[in-house]
Amino acid sequence: MAIATKYKINFSCGHAETKDLGTTPAGKRASKARWMGEKYTCSKCFKAADQKDLDKLNAQTLVEAEVFEQEHELPELQGSEKQVPWATRVRYQLLSDGLDEVGHDSPDAQELIVAAQTITRCGWWIDYKDADPGEVFEVVTTGAVKVKEQAENHVDSENPF
Ligand SMILES: [Zn+2]
């Protein structure tokens, strides 16, 4: 008689899933199924816990980002409800990397923060989320120049005289 390779495992979260234990020697499958059930949660709960960890990590980063924002007098970002926390984290990560790169007390650090203060659009920060630390200074200072130009052009076109 062939020994079953598929076992219904009762996981510690209370859910059950059927797993193929074909790679486990036949005589050990039943005890392995029991051991897996006691040690693990089902795949759905495993994924949910993963997502929860990620949410927790994001929330923690957001707290750090808000402290950073206050310390460096960075303005609140403009964007949708979903974009703002995301872009706030991105800005924090980019600028911390950028500051590490140029040196926190260097004149470049000052210039970087002043430039960053003028860029308030979430989409801009999100676009540059993958910039290398070595690129941050250039990307942000160039971005600030563009923001300034746009503001000036806007004023020009609004000017009725
Ligand atoms: Zn479960």
Short mmCIF file of C-alpha atoms and ligand atoms in Angstrom, two decimals:
data_model
loop_
_atom_site.label_atom_id
_atom_site.label_comp_id
_atom_site.label_asym_id
_atom_site.label_seq_id
_atom_site.Cartn_x
_atom_site.Cartn_y
_atom_site.Cartn_z
CA MET A 1 0.00 0.00 0.00
CA ALA A 2 1.36 3.43 -0.97
CA ILE A 3 1.84 5.81 1.90
CA ALA A 4 0.12 9.18 1.46
CA THR A 5 2.44 12.11 0.78
CA LYS A 6 -0.21 14.76 1.35
CA TYR A 7 -0.99 15.64 4.92
CA LYS A 8 -3.55 17.95 6.34
CA ILE A 9 -1.63 20.13 8.76
CA ASN A 10 -3.36 21.89 11.62
CA PHE A 11 -1.35 25.06 12.07
CA SER A 12 -0.84 26.97 15.30
CA CYS A 13 -3.02 29.85 14.00
CA GLY A 14 -6.02 27.51 13.94
CA HIS A 15 -6.13 27.10 10.15
CA ALA A 16 -5.43 23.89 8.28
CA GLU A 17 -3.66 23.39 4.97
CA THR A 18 -2.78 20.32 3.00
CA LYS A 19 0.93 20.02 2.25
CA ASP A 20 2.81 17.55 0.13
CA LEU A 21 5.44 15.94 2.34
CA GLY A 22 6.76 13.74 -0.45
CA THR A 23 10.34 14.87 0.17
CA THR A 24 10.17 13.62 3.76
CA PRO A 25 10.82 9.89 4.31
CA ALA A 26 7.49 8.08 4.56
CA GLY A 27 7.93 7.02 8.17
CA LYS A 28 8.55 10.59 9.32
CA ARG A 29 5.74 12.38 7.50
CA ALA A 30 3.13 12.13 10.23
CA SER A 31 5.46 13.49 12.90
CA LYS A 32 6.76 16.19 10.56
CA ALA A 33 3.17 17.26 9.83
CA ARG A 34 2.53 17.55 13.56
CA TRP A 35 5.78 19.42 14.15
CA MET A 36 5.09 21.88 11.31
CA GLY A 37 1.63 22.52 12.64
CA GLU A 38 2.92 23.36 16.10
CA LYS A 39 5.78 25.50 14.88
CA TYR A 40 4.26 27.45 11.99
CA THR A 41 1.19 29.36 10.93
CA CYS A 42 -0.64 28.76 7.66
CA SER A 43 0.63 30.55 4.55
CA LYS A 44 -2.13 33.19 4.70
CA CYS A 45 -1.34 34.10 8.30
CA PHE A 46 2.37 34.04 7.48
CA LYS A 47 1.84 36.61 4.72
CA ALA A 48 -0.39 38.76 6.92
CA ALA A 49 2.27 38.81 9.66
CA ASP A 50 4.85 39.82 7.07
CA GLN A 51 2.65 42.70 5.94
CA LYS A 52 2.13 43.73 9.56
CA ASP A 53 5.89 43.84 10.12
CA LEU A 54 6.27 45.98 7.03
CA ASP A 55 3.51 48.33 8.20
CA LYS A 56 5.21 48.56 11.58
CA LEU A 57 8.55 49.33 9.98
CA ASN A 58 6.97 51.99 7.77
CA ALA A 59 5.24 53.57 10.75
CA GLN A 60 8.51 53.63 12.69
CA THR A 61 10.33 55.24 9.74
CA LEU A 62 7.55 57.79 9.45
CA VAL A 63 8.04 58.82 13.08
CA GLU A 64 11.77 59.24 12.47
CA ALA A 65 10.99 61.14 9.27
CA GLU A 66 8.73 63.57 11.12
CA VAL A 67 11.40 64.23 13.75
CA PHE A 68 13.90 64.83 10.95
CA GLU A 69 11.39 67.13 9.25
CA GLN A 70 11.12 69.28 12.38
CA GLU A 71 14.86 69.34 13.06
CA HIS A 72 15.58 70.56 9.55
CA GLU A 73 12.53 72.81 9.23
CA LEU A 74 11.29 70.94 6.21
CA PRO A 75 7.82 71.95 5.04
CA GLU A 76 4.91 69.54 4.96
CA LEU A 77 4.66 67.85 1.61
CA GLN A 78 1.81 68.43 -0.82
CA GLY A 79 0.05 65.45 -2.34
CA SER A 80 -2.68 62.89 -1.89
CA GLU A 81 -3.37 61.25 1.46
CA LYS A 82 -1.52 58.17 0.29
CA GLN A 83 1.46 60.05 -1.16
CA VAL A 84 2.26 62.25 1.84
CA PRO A 85 3.48 59.56 4.31
CA TRP A 86 5.30 57.78 1.48
CA ALA A 87 7.04 60.89 0.19
CA THR A 88 7.83 62.00 3.76
CA ARG A 89 9.68 58.72 4.31
CA VAL A 90 11.42 58.96 0.94
CA ARG A 91 12.54 62.53 1.63
CA TYR A 92 13.89 61.52 5.04
CA GLN A 93 15.78 58.55 3.62
CA LEU A 94 17.22 60.50 0.70
CA LEU A 95 18.29 63.47 2.79
CA SER A 96 19.83 61.35 5.57
CA ASP A 97 21.81 59.46 2.94
CA GLY A 98 22.72 62.73 1.25
CA LEU A 99 23.85 64.30 4.53
CA ASP A 100 25.95 61.26 5.37
CA GLU A 101 27.54 61.62 1.96
CA VAL A 102 28.43 65.34 2.10
CA GLY A 103 29.06 65.44 5.87
CA HIS A 104 26.45 66.76 8.28
CA ASP A 105 28.33 69.93 9.21
CA SER A 106 29.60 70.80 5.74
CA PRO A 107 28.47 73.84 3.71
CA ASP A 108 27.00 71.35 1.22
CA ALA A 109 24.77 69.96 3.97
CA GLN A 110 23.36 73.42 4.56
CA GLU A 111 22.81 73.93 0.84
CA LEU A 112 21.15 70.52 0.53
CA ILE A 113 18.64 71.26 3.29
CA VAL A 114 17.86 74.76 2.00
CA ALA A 115 17.23 73.28 -1.46
CA ALA A 116 15.10 70.49 0.00
CA GLN A 117 12.95 73.02 1.85
CA THR A 118 11.73 74.41 -1.46
CA ILE A 119 10.63 71.06 -2.93
CA THR A 120 7.20 70.32 -1.49
CA ARG A 121 5.64 68.15 -4.19
CA CYS A 122 5.28 64.50 -3.11
CA GLY A 123 5.58 63.25 -6.67
CA TRP A 124 9.01 64.79 -7.01
CA TRP A 125 10.41 62.93 -3.99
CA ILE A 126 8.75 59.68 -4.99
CA ASP A 127 10.26 59.97 -8.49
CA TYR A 128 13.75 60.11 -6.96
CA LYS A 129 13.21 57.42 -4.33
CA ASP A 130 15.94 55.21 -5.82
CA ALA A 131 18.61 57.90 -6.16
CA ASP A 132 22.06 56.87 -4.92
CA PRO A 133 23.37 58.67 -1.82
CA GLY A 134 26.12 60.17 -4.01
CA GLU A 135 23.50 61.65 -6.35
CA VAL A 136 21.24 63.18 -3.70
CA PHE A 137 23.00 66.53 -3.43
CA GLU A 138 22.96 67.12 -7.18
CA VAL A 139 19.42 65.85 -7.69
CA VAL A 140 17.97 67.98 -4.88
CA THR A 141 19.84 71.18 -5.67
CA THR A 142 18.96 70.84 -9.38
CA GLY A 143 15.35 70.12 -8.40
CA ALA A 144 15.25 73.27 -6.28
CA VAL A 145 16.49 75.39 -9.20
CA LYS A 146 13.68 73.99 -11.37
CA VAL A 147 11.10 74.68 -8.69
CA LYS A 148 12.32 78.26 -8.52
CA GLU A 149 12.18 78.66 -12.30
CA GLN A 150 8.68 77.24 -12.43
CA ALA A 151 7.53 79.58 -9.67
CA GLU A 152 8.96 82.54 -11.56
CA ASN A 153 7.39 81.49 -14.86
CA HIS A 154 4.11 81.00 -13.07
CA VAL A 155 4.25 84.50 -11.65
CA ASP A 156 5.10 85.85 -15.11
CA SER A 157 2.18 84.15 -16.80
CA GLU A 158 -0.20 85.26 -14.04
CA ASN A 159 0.95 88.82 -14.33
CA PRO A 160 -1.71 90.73 -16.32
CA PHE A 161 0.57 93.66 -17.12
ZN ZN B 1 -3.79 30.81 9.57
#
